[in-house]
Short mmCIF file of C-alpha atoms in Angstrom, two decimals:
data_model
loop_
_atom_site.label_atom_id
_atom_site.label_comp_id
_atom_site.label_asym_id
_atom_site.label_seq_id
_atom_site.Cartn_x
_atom_site.Cartn_y
_atom_site.Cartn_z
CA UNK R 268 0.00 0.00 0.00
CA UNK R 269 1.56 3.30 -1.08
CA UNK R 270 1.48 6.63 0.71
CA UNK R 271 -1.22 7.69 -1.78
CA UNK R 272 -3.43 4.87 -0.56
CA UNK R 273 -2.70 5.91 3.00
CA UNK R 274 -3.70 9.47 2.18
CA UNK R 275 -6.94 8.15 0.68
CA UNK R 276 -7.59 6.22 3.87
CA UNK R 277 -7.02 9.35 5.88
CA UNK R 278 -9.38 11.39 3.71
CA UNK R 279 -12.08 8.71 3.86
CA UNK R 280 -11.56 8.24 7.62
CA UNK R 281 -11.17 4.49 6.94
CA UNK R 282 -7.82 4.61 8.66
CA UNK R 283 -7.95 2.06 11.45
CA UNK R 284 -4.92 -0.11 10.79
CA UNK R 285 -4.49 -2.80 13.44
CA UNK R 286 -0.89 -3.46 14.44
CA UNK R 287 0.58 -6.96 14.47
CA UNK R 288 1.73 -8.52 17.73
CA UNK R 289 5.27 -9.17 16.48
CA UNK R 290 5.73 -5.53 15.46
CA UNK R 291 4.65 -4.36 18.90
CA UNK R 292 6.99 -6.84 20.55
CA UNK R 293 9.95 -5.82 18.38
CA UNK R 294 9.44 -2.16 19.19
CA UNK R 295 8.97 -2.62 22.93
CA UNK R 296 12.07 -4.81 23.08
CA UNK R 297 14.15 -1.86 21.87
CA UNK R 298 13.26 0.14 24.98
CA UNK R 299 13.77 -2.81 27.30
CA UNK R 300 17.22 -3.45 25.83
CA UNK R 301 18.15 0.14 26.61
CA UNK R 302 16.50 0.14 30.04
CA UNK R 303 14.93 -3.08 31.42
CA UNK R 304 12.96 -0.99 33.93
CA UNK R 305 11.27 1.21 31.31
CA UNK R 306 7.79 -0.05 32.26
CA UNK R 307 8.45 -1.09 35.86
CA UNK R 308 5.84 0.32 38.25
CA UNK R 309 4.15 2.22 35.41
CA UNK R 310 0.53 2.58 34.40
CA UNK R 311 0.14 2.05 30.65
CA UNK R 312 -2.83 3.46 28.75
CA UNK R 313 -3.92 2.07 25.38
CA UNK R 314 -6.44 4.55 23.97
CA UNK R 315 -7.83 4.41 20.41
CA UNK R 316 -8.03 0.66 20.92
CA UNK R 317 -10.41 -2.25 20.40
CA UNK R 318 -9.39 -4.31 23.43
CA UNK R 319 -11.23 -7.47 22.35
CA UNK R 320 -9.16 -7.64 19.18
CA UNK R 321 -6.19 -5.41 19.87
CA UNK R 322 -2.69 -6.85 19.86
CA UNK R 323 -1.64 -3.93 22.05
CA UNK R 324 -3.95 -5.12 24.81
CA UNK R 325 -2.91 -8.72 24.27
CA UNK R 326 0.81 -7.92 24.39
CA UNK R 327 0.76 -5.81 27.55
CA UNK R 328 -1.67 -8.14 29.33
CA UNK R 329 0.37 -11.25 28.55
CA UNK R 330 3.60 -9.53 29.59
CA UNK R 331 2.20 -7.64 32.58
CA UNK R 332 4.52 -9.23 35.14
CA UNK R 333 7.55 -9.46 32.84
CA UNK R 334 7.33 -5.72 32.26
CA UNK R 335 6.62 -5.05 35.92
CA UNK R 336 3.54 -2.96 35.20
CA UNK R 337 1.51 -1.35 37.93
CA UNK R 338 -1.69 -1.12 35.88
CA UNK R 339 -2.92 -1.55 32.31
CA UNK R 340 -5.85 0.48 30.94
CA UNK R 341 -7.30 -0.03 27.47
CA UNK R 342 -10.25 1.86 25.99
CA UNK R 343 -12.35 1.53 22.86
CA UNK R 344 -14.64 3.72 20.79
CA UNK R 345 -18.42 3.11 20.78
CA UNK R 346 -19.89 1.10 17.91
CA UNK R 347 -22.42 3.77 16.89
CA UNK R 348 -19.69 6.42 16.83
CA UNK R 349 -17.48 4.21 14.69
CA UNK R 350 -20.31 3.47 12.25
CA UNK R 351 -20.74 7.19 11.61
CA UNK R 352 -17.13 7.30 10.43
CA UNK R 353 -16.37 3.87 9.00
CA UNK R 354 -19.75 2.41 8.02
CA UNK R 355 -21.71 -0.64 9.21
CA UNK R 356 -19.21 -3.37 8.35
CA UNK R 357 -16.28 -2.46 10.59
CA UNK R 358 -17.15 -4.40 13.71
CA UNK R 359 -17.50 -8.03 14.63
CA UNK R 360 -18.93 -9.01 17.99
CA UNK R 361 -16.67 -11.26 19.98
CA UNK R 362 -17.92 -14.30 21.85
CA UNK R 363 -16.51 -12.57 24.89
CA UNK R 364 -19.19 -9.91 24.54
CA UNK R 365 -22.17 -12.22 24.29
CA UNK R 366 -21.16 -14.53 27.10
CA UNK R 367 -20.04 -11.93 29.64
CA UNK R 368 -22.44 -10.88 32.40
CA UNK R 369 -21.56 -7.21 31.77
CA UNK R 370 -22.84 -7.36 28.20
CA UNK R 371 -25.64 -4.89 27.44
CA UNK R 372 -27.09 -4.75 23.94
CA UNK R 373 -27.94 -1.03 24.09
CA UNK R 374 -24.70 0.09 25.73
CA UNK R 375 -22.76 -2.03 23.26
CA UNK R 376 -23.88 0.36 20.54
CA UNK R 377 -23.56 3.67 22.37
CA UNK R 378 -20.74 3.36 24.88
CA UNK R 379 -17.04 2.84 24.72
CA UNK R 380 -15.38 0.20 26.87
CA UNK R 381 -12.61 0.20 29.42
CA UNK R 382 -10.47 -2.83 30.18
CA UNK R 383 -8.21 -2.78 33.23
CA UNK R 384 -5.59 -5.14 34.58
CA UNK R 385 -3.81 -4.68 37.90
CA UNK R 386 -4.27 -7.76 40.07
CA UNK R 387 -4.70 -11.53 40.09
CA UNK R 388 -8.45 -12.19 40.17
CA UNK R 389 -8.52 -15.86 39.12
CA UNK R 390 -6.14 -17.05 41.87
CA UNK R 391 -3.59 -18.31 39.34
CA UNK R 392 -0.79 -16.58 41.29
CA UNK R 393 0.19 -14.45 38.33
CA UNK R 394 -1.34 -11.44 36.58
CA UNK R 395 -2.09 -12.02 32.93
CA UNK R 396 -4.70 -11.63 30.21
CA UNK R 397 -7.19 -13.83 32.08
CA UNK R 398 -7.37 -11.20 34.82
CA UNK R 399 -8.62 -8.41 32.56
CA UNK R 400 -11.77 -6.76 33.82
CA UNK R 401 -14.03 -4.61 31.72
CA UNK R 402 -17.03 -2.32 31.88
CA UNK R 403 -18.73 0.28 29.73
CA UNK R 404 -17.55 3.87 29.80
CA UNK R 405 -20.03 6.63 30.55
CA UNK R 406 -19.36 8.09 27.09
CA UNK R 407 -18.38 6.83 23.65
CA UNK R 408 -14.65 6.52 24.40
CA UNK R 409 -13.47 9.52 22.36
CA UNK R 410 -9.93 10.25 23.53
CA UNK R 411 -10.79 13.97 23.65
CA UNK R 412 -13.55 13.39 26.19
CA UNK R 413 -13.03 14.40 29.82
CA UNK R 414 -13.52 10.76 30.78
CA UNK R 415 -10.59 9.51 28.71
CA UNK R 416 -8.50 12.58 29.53
CA UNK R 417 -8.77 11.59 33.18
CA UNK R 418 -7.38 8.16 32.30
CA UNK R 419 -4.60 9.85 30.34
CA UNK R 420 -3.68 11.92 33.37
CA UNK R 421 -3.60 8.78 35.53
CA UNK R 422 -1.21 6.98 33.19
CA UNK R 423 2.56 7.14 32.84
CA UNK R 424 3.03 5.79 29.31
CA UNK R 425 0.63 5.90 26.36
CA UNK R 426 0.98 3.25 23.65
CA UNK R 427 -1.26 2.96 20.60
CA UNK R 428 -1.77 3.18 16.85
CA UNK R 429 -4.06 6.22 16.54
CA UNK R 430 -6.15 6.71 13.39
CA UNK R 431 -3.94 8.50 10.87
CA UNK R 432 -6.58 11.20 10.33
CA UNK R 433 -6.32 12.17 14.01
CA UNK R 434 -2.52 12.14 14.38
CA UNK R 435 -2.19 15.95 14.35
CA UNK R 436 -4.68 16.12 17.22
CA UNK R 437 -3.49 13.08 19.13
CA UNK R 438 0.15 14.13 19.62
CA UNK R 439 -0.70 17.53 21.20
CA UNK R 440 -3.24 15.68 23.38
CA UNK R 441 -0.38 13.60 24.79
CA UNK R 442 2.12 16.45 25.02
CA UNK R 443 -0.19 18.76 26.96
CA UNK R 444 -0.26 16.16 29.72
CA UNK R 445 3.50 15.62 29.67
CA UNK R 446 3.25 11.85 29.21
CA UNK R 447 5.69 9.33 27.82
CA UNK R 448 4.47 7.58 24.69
CA UNK R 449 5.11 5.08 21.91
CA UNK R 450 2.75 5.53 18.96
CA UNK R 451 2.53 4.49 15.32
CA UNK R 452 2.54 7.24 12.70
CA UNK R 453 3.48 8.03 9.13
CA UNK R 454 6.80 9.42 7.89
CA UNK R 455 4.96 12.32 6.25
CA UNK R 456 4.04 13.51 9.73
CA UNK R 457 7.68 14.50 10.33
CA UNK R 458 7.14 17.89 8.69
CA UNK R 459 3.66 18.61 10.07
CA UNK R 460 3.67 21.96 11.83
CA UNK R 461 2.30 20.24 14.95
CA UNK R 462 5.08 17.63 14.94
CA UNK R 463 8.30 19.09 13.53
CA UNK R 464 8.98 21.62 16.32
CA UNK R 465 8.79 18.75 18.83
CA UNK R 466 11.34 16.75 16.81
CA UNK R 467 13.56 19.79 16.42
CA UNK R 468 13.59 20.41 20.19
CA UNK R 469 14.17 16.71 20.96
CA UNK R 470 10.85 16.48 22.77
CA UNK R 471 9.99 13.47 20.62
CA UNK R 472 11.86 11.30 18.14
CA UNK R 473 11.51 8.16 16.08
CA UNK R 474 11.45 4.73 17.67
CA UNK R 475 13.29 1.64 16.51
CA UNK R 476 10.85 1.38 13.64
CA UNK R 477 9.40 -1.10 11.17
CA UNK R 478 11.85 -2.88 8.89
CA UNK R 479 12.30 -0.75 5.80
CA UNK R 480 9.69 1.67 7.17
CA UNK R 481 6.96 -0.67 5.96
CA UNK R 482 4.47 -2.51 8.12
CA UNK R 483 1.72 -5.08 7.61
CA UNK R 484 -1.56 -4.05 9.21
CA UNK R 485 -4.98 -5.62 9.53
CA UNK R 486 -7.50 -3.49 7.62
CA UNK R 487 -10.50 -4.85 5.72
CA UNK R 488 -11.17 -1.65 3.78
CA UNK R 489 -8.44 -2.06 1.17
CA UNK R 490 -6.95 -4.65 -1.12
CA UNK R 491 -3.33 -5.56 -0.45
CA UNK R 492 -1.14 -4.52 -3.38
CA UNK R 493 2.08 -5.88 -1.88
CA UNK R 494 4.26 -8.12 -4.02
CA UNK R 495 4.19 -11.85 -3.35
CA UNK R 496 7.33 -11.63 -1.24
CA UNK R 497 5.82 -8.93 0.96
CA UNK R 498 2.27 -10.23 1.14
CA UNK R 499 0.92 -11.56 4.43
CA UNK R 500 -2.53 -13.13 4.42
CA UNK R 501 -5.17 -11.00 6.12
CA UNK R 502 -3.05 -7.84 6.14
CA UNK R 503 -2.07 -4.96 3.89
CA UNK R 504 1.45 -3.59 3.49
CA UNK R 505 1.79 0.11 4.25
CA UNK R 506 4.93 2.04 3.32
CA UNK R 507 6.37 4.95 5.27
CA UNK R 508 5.14 3.89 8.72
CA UNK R 509 7.24 4.58 11.78
CA UNK R 510 7.05 4.69 15.56
CA UNK R 511 7.19 8.03 17.38
CA UNK R 512 8.25 8.19 21.01
CA UNK R 513 9.87 10.22 23.78
CA UNK R 514 11.32 7.14 25.48
CA UNK R 515 15.02 6.41 25.12
CA UNK R 516 16.29 3.48 23.07
CA UNK R 517 19.73 2.42 21.92
CA UNK R 518 19.46 3.04 18.19
CA UNK R 519 18.74 6.71 18.82
CA UNK R 520 22.30 7.25 20.08
CA UNK R 521 24.12 5.38 17.31
CA UNK R 522 25.97 7.82 15.02
CA UNK R 523 25.57 7.39 11.27
CA UNK R 524 28.78 6.11 9.61
CA UNK R 525 29.61 8.48 6.73
CA UNK R 526 32.25 9.34 4.11
CA UNK R 527 33.91 12.65 3.34
CA UNK R 528 32.48 14.88 0.66
CA UNK R 529 35.31 14.06 -1.75
CA UNK R 530 34.92 10.32 -1.18
CA UNK R 531 31.19 10.57 -1.79
CA UNK R 532 31.82 12.34 -5.08
CA UNK R 533 34.33 9.65 -6.07
CA UNK R 534 32.74 6.48 -4.74
CA UNK R 535 29.04 7.00 -3.94
CA UNK R 536 26.68 4.25 -5.07
CA UNK R 537 24.19 6.95 -6.08
CA UNK R 538 24.49 8.25 -9.64
CA UNK R 539 23.13 11.62 -8.50
CA UNK R 540 26.12 11.98 -6.15
CA UNK R 541 29.02 10.22 -7.88
CA UNK R 542 30.96 12.61 -10.10
CA UNK R 543 28.92 15.66 -9.12
CA UNK R 544 29.42 18.58 -6.79
CA UNK R 545 26.80 18.96 -4.07
CA UNK R 546 24.22 21.59 -5.16
CA UNK R 547 24.11 24.76 -3.09
CA UNK R 548 20.80 26.37 -2.24
CA UNK R 549 19.80 29.68 -3.80
CA UNK R 550 17.87 30.75 -0.71
CA UNK R 551 20.04 29.45 2.13
CA UNK R 552 23.74 28.98 2.87
CA UNK R 553 23.64 25.22 2.68
CA UNK R 554 23.86 22.20 0.41
CA UNK R 555 21.35 19.73 -0.96
CA UNK R 556 21.99 16.11 0.11
CA UNK R 557 19.62 13.73 -1.63
CA UNK R 558 20.44 10.60 0.41
CA UNK R 559 21.15 10.10 4.10
CA UNK R 560 24.18 7.90 3.42
CA UNK R 561 25.61 10.69 1.24
CA UNK R 562 25.84 13.20 4.10
CA UNK R 563 29.49 14.33 4.05
CA UNK R 564 31.19 13.74 7.37
CA UNK R 565 33.46 16.78 6.95
CA UNK R 566 30.99 19.58 6.11
CA UNK R 567 30.30 22.09 8.89
CA UNK R 568 27.48 23.97 7.23
CA UNK R 569 23.74 23.42 6.84
CA UNK R 570 22.56 20.39 4.88
CA UNK R 571 19.13 19.58 3.51
CA UNK R 572 18.50 15.85 3.88
CA UNK R 573 15.49 13.59 3.15
CA UNK R 574 12.95 13.23 5.94
CA UNK R 575 13.83 9.52 6.13
CA UNK R 576 17.03 10.78 7.81
CA UNK R 577 14.98 11.05 10.99
CA UNK R 578 14.99 7.27 11.34
CA UNK R 579 18.78 7.37 11.82
CA UNK R 580 19.03 10.73 13.57
CA UNK R 581 21.52 10.80 16.45
CA UNK R 582 21.21 13.97 18.60
CA UNK R 583 24.84 13.78 19.69
CA UNK R 584 25.91 13.91 16.04
CA UNK R 585 23.44 16.34 14.46
CA UNK R 586 21.14 19.20 15.39
CA UNK R 587 17.92 19.85 13.50
CA UNK R 588 17.42 23.49 12.52
CA UNK R 589 14.48 23.56 10.12
CA UNK R 590 12.78 22.16 7.05
CA UNK R 591 12.27 23.11 3.42
CA UNK R 592 10.19 26.21 4.08
CA UNK R 593 10.06 29.11 6.48
CA UNK R 594 6.86 29.65 8.46
CA UNK R 595 5.56 30.85 11.82
CA UNK R 596 6.72 27.64 13.53
CA UNK R 597 10.24 27.26 12.15
CA UNK R 598 12.52 30.14 11.22
CA UNK R 599 16.06 29.29 10.11
CA UNK R 600 17.03 31.99 7.62
CA UNK R 601 15.57 30.80 4.30
CA UNK R 602 15.28 33.77 1.93
CA UNK R 603 12.62 34.58 -0.65
CA UNK R 604 12.84 32.66 -3.92
CA UNK R 605 14.71 34.74 -6.56
CA UNK R 606 12.75 35.93 -9.59
CA UNK R 607 15.41 34.58 -11.96
CA UNK R 608 15.18 31.13 -10.40
CA UNK R 609 11.38 31.17 -10.71
CA UNK R 610 11.64 32.24 -14.35
CA UNK R 611 14.09 29.40 -15.06
CA UNK R 612 11.89 26.94 -13.17
CA UNK R 613 8.81 27.84 -15.24
CA UNK R 614 10.75 27.95 -18.52
CA UNK R 615 11.95 24.42 -17.84
CA UNK R 616 8.38 23.18 -17.38
CA UNK R 617 8.07 23.42 -13.60
CA UNK R 618 4.41 23.30 -12.54
CA UNK R 619 4.62 23.96 -8.80
CA UNK R 620 2.80 27.03 -7.56
CA UNK R 621 5.73 29.08 -6.28
CA UNK R 622 5.99 32.87 -6.08
CA UNK R 623 8.81 35.32 -5.31
CA UNK R 624 7.33 35.98 -1.86
CA UNK R 625 7.76 32.39 -0.73
CA UNK R 626 10.64 31.39 1.52
CA UNK R 627 11.48 27.95 0.18
CA UNK R 628 14.61 25.93 -0.51
CA UNK R 629 15.59 25.85 -4.17
CA UNK R 630 18.72 25.00 -6.17
CA UNK R 631 20.15 24.21 -9.60
CA UNK R 632 21.27 20.61 -10.10
CA UNK R 633 24.41 19.54 -11.98
CA UNK R 634 22.51 19.77 -15.28
CA UNK R 635 21.48 23.34 -14.56
CA UNK R 636 17.85 22.42 -13.90
CA UNK R 637 15.94 24.59 -11.41
CA UNK R 638 14.69 22.35 -8.59
CA UNK R 639 12.48 22.85 -5.54
CA UNK R 640 13.12 19.93 -3.14
CA UNK R 641 10.23 18.15 -1.49
CA UNK R 642 10.08 17.56 2.26
CA UNK R 643 13.62 18.23 3.44
CA UNK R 644 15.03 18.36 6.95
CA UNK R 645 17.79 20.92 7.58
CA UNK R 646 20.62 19.72 9.80
CA UNK R 647 24.20 20.45 10.76
CA UNK R 648 26.76 18.77 12.98
CA UNK R 649 26.64 19.69 16.65
CA UNK R 650 29.48 21.80 18.02
CA UNK R 651 30.34 19.00 20.43
CA UNK R 652 30.62 16.49 17.56
CA UNK R 653 32.92 18.83 15.64
CA UNK R 654 35.13 19.29 18.72
CA UNK R 655 35.36 15.53 19.25
CA UNK R 656 36.24 14.86 15.58
CA UNK R 657 38.80 17.52 14.59
CA UNK R 658 40.38 15.11 12.10
CA UNK R 659 37.22 15.33 9.98
CA UNK R 660 36.56 19.05 10.13
CA UNK R 661 39.96 20.77 10.24
CA UNK R 662 40.31 20.27 6.47
CA UNK R 663 36.67 19.66 5.64
CA UNK R 664 34.34 21.64 3.43
CA UNK R 665 32.77 24.77 4.86
CA UNK R 666 30.66 27.51 3.37
#
């Protein structure tokens, strides 16, 4: 499933993609490897969930004692509320519903549910999924409701896969409460005005991630277009999916191994880099770097890199200073686009709607073509990194 399909899902609000158990386990393991006590004594909240079917609920319930949790809370959205968004065919009743003494046919339609786990209730001498208790919420389970906000405030760590259409709302909802979190999102979200300033200030970052930034999710709304090698029965493959977090993990502090600028020009595997000088921006004192592995290790100035760089970003190595445009949220010195550049861009067949008043990155490539890069992250080496690696920078390139 391409990013275009994901955008269509977002627009249609058919964007509930259920995360696989193994993907949750792989991600959580990254935090435990860094700090085995990450979840010890913590209350974990799983909002935006369907606890009867959710692998998030299953994972944390089955590993309650291994993680050392204090309490697990999982909430779901009411059936009637979901039907208004997704249609009539999005829900299947579980046998758990029909057989449980708490089941109420009317409330099942109108109310959200809350599942909690904090003690051994079946006298098995351990706390696990069989000790989950549930009841109906007073409301429909909307995470913006006062009822769910109260649960948010009670929790220590929030873990979930929120609907993609609500991501811009969901992150501020977490941040206003100052909570730790691990959530699934899309790579495009990196440059959202609600998200990028948090990444730039190191208030949130990317998690360990899905292999190749592609995940397989359960979603019955769309056909799976994955190739045979990537197809998994009952799921669809979605590209550009990542984990966002503000919990520490080991990969975050691993510097990216890089070559010098001259070695990149001589030996790069990328045809756009090999044999070519790095383009310099017309509107900023910096260079265009098309691939993360082509970042020169000896350049002190500003570099525009692809947003996929964020998956490998190491805060000890680089600082983030902006993105491809200047706006009210991020100001880093990008100048207005020159009239000559715009004239060349249009003469060469450029169709983007750019004007001389816009503060956007732009450059001429090695063929003299006027280019406006899409979705760039502006970075430079930290002063501390430069001090620790004088052998790279004493003779390196500098604007």
